[in-house]
Short mmCIF file of C-alpha atoms in Angstrom, two decimals:
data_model
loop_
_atom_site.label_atom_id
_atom_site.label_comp_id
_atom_site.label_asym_id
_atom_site.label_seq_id
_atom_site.Cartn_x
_atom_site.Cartn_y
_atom_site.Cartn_z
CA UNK I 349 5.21 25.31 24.60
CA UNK I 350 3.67 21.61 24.16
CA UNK I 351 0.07 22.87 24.14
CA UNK I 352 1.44 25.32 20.79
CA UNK I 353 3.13 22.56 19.17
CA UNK I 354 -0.14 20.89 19.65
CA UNK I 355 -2.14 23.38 17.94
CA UNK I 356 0.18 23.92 15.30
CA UNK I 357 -0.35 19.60 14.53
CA UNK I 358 -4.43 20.41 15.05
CA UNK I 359 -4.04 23.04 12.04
CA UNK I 360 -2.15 21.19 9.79
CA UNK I 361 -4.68 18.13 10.10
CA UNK I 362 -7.55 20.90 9.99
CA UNK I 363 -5.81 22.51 6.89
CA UNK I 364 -7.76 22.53 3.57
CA UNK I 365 -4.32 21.75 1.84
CA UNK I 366 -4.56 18.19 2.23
CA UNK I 367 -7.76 17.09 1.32
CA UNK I 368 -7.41 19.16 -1.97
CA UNK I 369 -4.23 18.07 -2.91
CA UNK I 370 -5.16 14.71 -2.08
CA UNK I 371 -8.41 15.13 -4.58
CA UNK I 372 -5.71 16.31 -6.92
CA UNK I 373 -3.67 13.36 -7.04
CA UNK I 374 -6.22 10.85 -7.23
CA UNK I 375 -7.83 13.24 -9.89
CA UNK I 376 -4.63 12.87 -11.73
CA UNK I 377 -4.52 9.05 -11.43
CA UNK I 378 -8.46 9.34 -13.12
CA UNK I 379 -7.37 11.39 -15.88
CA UNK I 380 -4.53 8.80 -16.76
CA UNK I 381 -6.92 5.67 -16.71
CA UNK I 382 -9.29 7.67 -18.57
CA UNK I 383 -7.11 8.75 -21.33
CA UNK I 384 -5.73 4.94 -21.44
CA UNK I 385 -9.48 3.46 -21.79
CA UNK I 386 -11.55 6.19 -23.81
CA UNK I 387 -12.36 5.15 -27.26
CA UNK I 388 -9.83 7.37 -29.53
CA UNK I 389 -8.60 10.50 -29.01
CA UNK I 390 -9.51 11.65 -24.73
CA UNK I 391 -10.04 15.33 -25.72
CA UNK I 392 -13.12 14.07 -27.74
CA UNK I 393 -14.26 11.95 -24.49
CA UNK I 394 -16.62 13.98 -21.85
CA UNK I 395 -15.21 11.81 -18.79
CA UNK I 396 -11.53 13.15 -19.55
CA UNK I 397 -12.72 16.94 -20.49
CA UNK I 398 -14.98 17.12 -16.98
CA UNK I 399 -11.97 15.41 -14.94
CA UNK I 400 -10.04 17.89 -17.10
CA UNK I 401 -12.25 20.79 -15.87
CA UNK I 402 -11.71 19.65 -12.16
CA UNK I 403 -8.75 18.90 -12.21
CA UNK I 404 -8.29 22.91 -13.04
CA UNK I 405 -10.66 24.56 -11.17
CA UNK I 406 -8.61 22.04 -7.60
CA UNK I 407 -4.79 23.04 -8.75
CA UNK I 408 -6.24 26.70 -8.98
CA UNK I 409 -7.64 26.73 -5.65
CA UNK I 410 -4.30 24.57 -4.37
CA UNK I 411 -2.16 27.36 -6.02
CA UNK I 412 -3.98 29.82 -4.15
CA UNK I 413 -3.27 28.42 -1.04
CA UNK I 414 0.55 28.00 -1.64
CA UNK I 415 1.24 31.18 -3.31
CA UNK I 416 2.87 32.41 0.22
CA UNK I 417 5.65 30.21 -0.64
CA UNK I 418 5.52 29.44 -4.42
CA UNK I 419 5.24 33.05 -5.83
CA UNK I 420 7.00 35.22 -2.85
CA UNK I 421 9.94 36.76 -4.28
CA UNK I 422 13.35 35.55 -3.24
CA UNK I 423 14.02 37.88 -0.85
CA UNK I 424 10.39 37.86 1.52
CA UNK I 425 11.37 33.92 1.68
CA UNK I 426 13.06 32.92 5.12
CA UNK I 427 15.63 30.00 4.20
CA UNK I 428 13.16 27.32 5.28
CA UNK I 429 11.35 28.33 2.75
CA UNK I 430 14.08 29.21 -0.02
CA UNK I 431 15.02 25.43 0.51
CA UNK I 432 11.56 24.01 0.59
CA UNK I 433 10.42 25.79 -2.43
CA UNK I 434 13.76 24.77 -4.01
CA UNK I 435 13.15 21.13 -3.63
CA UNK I 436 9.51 21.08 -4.78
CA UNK I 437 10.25 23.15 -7.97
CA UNK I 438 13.19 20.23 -8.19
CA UNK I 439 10.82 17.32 -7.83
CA UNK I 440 8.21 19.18 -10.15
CA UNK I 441 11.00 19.52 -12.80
CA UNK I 442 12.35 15.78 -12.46
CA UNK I 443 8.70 14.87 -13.09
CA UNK I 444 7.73 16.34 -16.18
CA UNK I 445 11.28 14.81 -17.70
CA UNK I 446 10.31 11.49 -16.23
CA UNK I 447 6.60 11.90 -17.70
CA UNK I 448 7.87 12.81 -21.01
CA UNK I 449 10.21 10.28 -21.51
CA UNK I 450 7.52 7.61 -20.11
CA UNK I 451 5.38 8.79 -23.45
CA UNK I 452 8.33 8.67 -25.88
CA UNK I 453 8.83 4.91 -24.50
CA UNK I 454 5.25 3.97 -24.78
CA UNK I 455 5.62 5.51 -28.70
CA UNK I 456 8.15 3.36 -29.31
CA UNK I 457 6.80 0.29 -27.51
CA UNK I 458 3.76 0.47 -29.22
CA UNK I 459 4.44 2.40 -32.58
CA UNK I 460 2.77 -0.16 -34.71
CA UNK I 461 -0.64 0.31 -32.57
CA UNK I 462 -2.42 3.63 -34.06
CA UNK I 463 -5.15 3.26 -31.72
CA UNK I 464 -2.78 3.86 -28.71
CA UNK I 465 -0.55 6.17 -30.83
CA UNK I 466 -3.78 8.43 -30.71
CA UNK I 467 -4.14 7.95 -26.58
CA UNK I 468 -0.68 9.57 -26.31
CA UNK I 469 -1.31 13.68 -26.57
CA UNK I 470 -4.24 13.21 -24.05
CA UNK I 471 -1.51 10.96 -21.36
CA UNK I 472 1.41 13.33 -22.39
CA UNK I 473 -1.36 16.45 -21.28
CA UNK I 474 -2.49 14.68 -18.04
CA UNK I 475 1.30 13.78 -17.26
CA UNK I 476 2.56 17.29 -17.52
CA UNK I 477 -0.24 18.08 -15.77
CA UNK I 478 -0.02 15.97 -12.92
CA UNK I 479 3.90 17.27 -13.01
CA UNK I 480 3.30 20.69 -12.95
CA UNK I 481 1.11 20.06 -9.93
CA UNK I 482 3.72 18.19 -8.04
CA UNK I 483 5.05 21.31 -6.36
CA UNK I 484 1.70 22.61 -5.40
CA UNK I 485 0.96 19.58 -4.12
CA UNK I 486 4.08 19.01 -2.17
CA UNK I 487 3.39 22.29 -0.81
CA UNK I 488 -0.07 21.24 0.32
CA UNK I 489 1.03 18.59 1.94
CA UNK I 490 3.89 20.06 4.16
CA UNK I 491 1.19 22.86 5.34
CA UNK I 492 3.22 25.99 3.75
CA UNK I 493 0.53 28.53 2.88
CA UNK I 494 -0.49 31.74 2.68
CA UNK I 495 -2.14 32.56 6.04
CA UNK I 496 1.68 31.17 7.69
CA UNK I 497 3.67 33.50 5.18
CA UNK I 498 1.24 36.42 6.46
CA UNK I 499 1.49 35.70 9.71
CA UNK I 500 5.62 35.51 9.37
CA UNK I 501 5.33 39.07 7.77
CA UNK I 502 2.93 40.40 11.08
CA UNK I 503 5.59 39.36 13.52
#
């Protein structure tokens, strides 16, 4: 029973999950920077649109991998899974509130600046982005993908 629970730790450091949703977070953190620093409005700057591109084409393949849990209906879910799915579609939601809220203060903080004014739909696009990942990348994290859900379903 030790020498599974071992393999089961060897697979979830071996898992593609992590790296990628690792790549997604920092890629996140890039995209904010970039859409603080570019020079006007960051859908006009090529930095932001290829980090933009990226950061698509790493939450696709992310989603991909999580779909076991994210998109299973209700009922194929055990109640691990009900719960864990729960909680990440929780934390997503509590982020894109928080990340909205963080670009109506920095409006108001710095309404009289029209050079940051125009930084704000490029940060308000990367934050709901970067919230709308959070559950993916939760789910990354904690290992839950599709080969486990198949596997469940084979037993």
């Amino acid at each position: 029973m030790s020498r599974q629970g071992a393999n089961e730790t060897t697979d979830l450091v071996r898992s593609p999950m992590r790296p990628v949703a690792l790549s997604l977070c920092v890629l996140s953190a890039a995209m904010v920077v970039l859409s603080f620093i570019s020079d006007g409005n960051a859908f006009s700057d090529s930095w932001w649109l290829v980090a933009f591109v990226l950061w698509l084409l790493l939450w696709g393949v992310l989603r991909s991998m999580t779909r076991g849990v994210a998109e299973r209906p209700r009922a194929g879910l055990d109640e691990r899974e009900r719960v864990l799915r729960d909680q990440v579609s929780f934390v997503g939601y509590q982020c894109a509130v928080g990340a909205g809220m963080a670009v109506v203060l920095l409006m108001v903080v710095f309404q009289n600046q029209p050079d940051m004014i125009e930084r704000m739909p490029a940060l308000l696009t990367t934050l709901m982005l970067a919230a709308s990942a959070v559950p993916s990348i939760i789910l990354g994290m904690s290992g839950a993908s599709v080969e486990d859900a198949d596997a469940d379903e084979d037993e």
